[in-house]
Amino acid sequence: KLFVFPSVEEGWGIAPAESLAVGTPVIAYELPVYAAVFGDNIHTVPLRDQAKLAETVQRLLAEFHSNPTSYKAEQLRIAAYAEQFRVESVAAKEYDFIRSQS
């Protein structure tokens, strides 16, 4: 139901991206790279705030359990967002960039 990723240091965030790709919401610490890459497509809490992380996990799981329609909507939204990270999408963007340099 939820991918809990309490890493305190990341270069990009491949694991959260993989989670989004399969429609699993992510809860992680607030790292600058996550804001730049994922925006509001993941749930975050202040860095190293373990109590807030645990509290947010419990709250999200309760919300997902009590409102399956909302959970399904979030799954669809985040999976659609993650489409941009698919190999085919990235390769097409790289190809367009290379062609534009000619």
mmCIF file of C-alpha atoms in Angstrom:
data_model
loop_
_atom_site.group_PDB
_atom_site.id
_atom_site.type_symbol
_atom_site.label_atom_id
_atom_site.label_comp_id
_atom_site.label_asym_id
_atom_site.label_seq_id
_atom_site.Cartn_x
_atom_site.Cartn_y
_atom_site.Cartn_z
ATOM 1 C CA LYS A 1 0.000 0.000 0.000
ATOM 2 C CA LEU A 2 2.868 2.405 0.748
ATOM 3 C CA PHE A 3 6.612 2.510 0.085
ATOM 4 C CA VAL A 4 8.429 3.891 3.128
ATOM 5 C CA PHE A 5 11.854 5.174 2.076
ATOM 6 C CA PRO A 6 13.710 6.734 5.034
ATOM 7 C CA SER A 7 16.960 7.445 3.171
ATOM 8 C CA VAL A 8 18.754 10.575 4.374
ATOM 9 C CA GLU A 9 20.899 11.009 1.249
ATOM 10 C CA GLU A 10 20.029 10.413 -2.399
ATOM 11 C CA GLY A 11 21.430 11.460 -5.733
ATOM 12 C CA TRP A 12 18.194 11.139 -7.707
ATOM 13 C CA GLY A 13 15.788 8.641 -6.204
ATOM 14 C CA ILE A 14 15.512 5.580 -8.435
ATOM 15 C CA ALA A 15 13.725 3.521 -5.771
ATOM 16 C CA PRO A 16 10.945 6.101 -5.283
ATOM 17 C CA ALA A 17 10.605 6.419 -9.074
ATOM 18 C CA GLU A 18 10.210 2.646 -9.372
ATOM 19 C CA SER A 19 7.563 2.708 -6.664
ATOM 20 C CA LEU A 20 5.633 5.438 -8.442
ATOM 21 C CA ALA A 21 5.873 3.517 -11.712
ATOM 22 C CA VAL A 22 3.869 0.648 -10.231
ATOM 23 C CA GLY A 23 1.391 2.972 -8.537
ATOM 24 C CA THR A 24 2.641 2.676 -4.981
ATOM 25 C CA PRO A 25 2.654 5.948 -3.035
ATOM 26 C CA VAL A 26 5.955 6.975 -1.448
ATOM 27 C CA ILE A 27 6.697 8.480 1.951
ATOM 28 C CA ALA A 28 10.248 9.763 2.358
ATOM 29 C CA TYR A 29 12.341 12.351 4.095
ATOM 30 C CA GLU A 30 12.268 15.832 2.567
ATOM 31 C CA LEU A 31 15.403 15.882 0.410
ATOM 32 C CA PRO A 32 16.021 18.718 -2.075
ATOM 33 C CA VAL A 33 16.415 16.281 -4.965
ATOM 34 C CA TYR A 34 12.940 14.865 -4.334
ATOM 35 C CA ALA A 35 11.333 18.294 -4.619
ATOM 36 C CA ALA A 36 13.124 18.894 -7.911
ATOM 37 C CA VAL A 37 12.318 15.488 -9.411
ATOM 38 C CA PHE A 38 9.020 14.393 -7.871
ATOM 39 C CA GLY A 39 7.387 17.607 -6.673
ATOM 40 C CA ASP A 40 4.172 16.783 -4.850
ATOM 41 C CA ASN A 41 4.001 13.263 -6.287
ATOM 42 C CA ILE A 42 5.515 11.806 -3.122
ATOM 43 C CA HIS A 43 4.708 12.382 0.538
ATOM 44 C CA THR A 44 7.560 13.827 2.593
ATOM 45 C CA VAL A 45 8.383 14.677 6.191
ATOM 46 C CA PRO A 46 11.250 16.739 7.621
ATOM 47 C CA LEU A 47 14.683 15.132 7.382
ATOM 48 C CA ARG A 48 15.476 12.677 10.201
ATOM 49 C CA ASP A 49 12.142 13.261 11.947
ATOM 50 C CA GLN A 50 11.419 9.611 12.724
ATOM 51 C CA ALA A 51 8.376 10.391 14.835
ATOM 52 C CA LYS A 52 6.789 12.433 12.043
ATOM 53 C CA LEU A 53 7.643 9.684 9.547
ATOM 54 C CA ALA A 54 5.932 7.027 11.682
ATOM 55 C CA GLU A 55 2.940 9.301 12.324
ATOM 56 C CA THR A 56 2.564 10.059 8.597
ATOM 57 C CA VAL A 57 2.826 6.381 7.648
ATOM 58 C CA GLN A 58 0.048 5.533 10.098
ATOM 59 C CA ARG A 59 -2.121 8.410 8.868
ATOM 60 C CA LEU A 60 -1.662 7.529 5.182
ATOM 61 C CA LEU A 61 -2.374 3.839 5.735
ATOM 62 C CA ALA A 62 -5.544 4.728 7.653
ATOM 63 C CA GLU A 63 -6.619 7.100 4.860
ATOM 64 C CA PHE A 64 -5.906 4.508 2.157
ATOM 65 C CA HIS A 65 -7.882 1.891 4.091
ATOM 66 C CA SER A 66 -10.878 4.128 4.740
ATOM 67 C CA ASN A 67 -11.029 5.628 1.246
ATOM 68 C CA PRO A 68 -10.106 3.060 -1.443
ATOM 69 C CA THR A 69 -11.409 5.334 -4.207
ATOM 70 C CA SER A 70 -9.002 8.096 -3.217
ATOM 71 C CA TYR A 71 -6.160 5.581 -2.946
ATOM 72 C CA LYS A 72 -6.888 4.261 -6.451
ATOM 73 C CA ALA A 73 -6.951 7.819 -7.800
ATOM 74 C CA GLU A 74 -3.538 8.494 -6.244
ATOM 75 C CA GLN A 75 -2.190 5.253 -7.725
ATOM 76 C CA LEU A 76 -3.328 6.254 -11.205
ATOM 77 C CA ARG A 77 -1.995 9.806 -10.846
ATOM 78 C CA ILE A 78 1.478 8.807 -9.680
ATOM 79 C CA ALA A 79 1.820 5.998 -12.228
ATOM 80 C CA ALA A 80 0.929 8.476 -14.993
ATOM 81 C CA TYR A 81 3.513 10.921 -13.625
ATOM 82 C CA ALA A 82 6.174 8.188 -13.601
ATOM 83 C CA GLU A 83 5.624 7.477 -17.313
ATOM 84 C CA GLN A 84 8.162 10.200 -18.081
ATOM 85 C CA PHE A 85 10.880 8.054 -16.508
ATOM 86 C CA ARG A 86 10.253 5.005 -18.719
ATOM 87 C CA VAL A 87 13.218 4.006 -20.883
ATOM 88 C CA GLU A 88 11.241 4.713 -24.046
ATOM 89 C CA SER A 89 10.346 8.226 -22.901
ATOM 90 C CA VAL A 90 13.882 9.091 -21.836
ATOM 91 C CA ALA A 91 15.374 7.637 -25.028
ATOM 92 C CA ALA A 92 12.945 9.641 -27.188
ATOM 93 C CA LYS A 93 13.885 12.865 -25.380
ATOM 94 C CA GLU A 94 17.605 12.108 -25.797
ATOM 95 C CA TYR A 95 17.105 11.336 -29.476
ATOM 96 C CA ASP A 96 15.224 14.607 -30.012
ATOM 97 C CA PHE A 97 17.989 16.500 -28.212
ATOM 98 C CA ILE A 98 20.725 14.885 -30.319
ATOM 99 C CA ARG A 99 18.842 15.646 -33.530
ATOM 100 C CA SER A 100 18.354 19.265 -32.467
ATOM 101 C CA GLN A 101 22.132 19.695 -32.107
ATOM 102 C CA SER A 102 22.761 18.944 -35.802
#
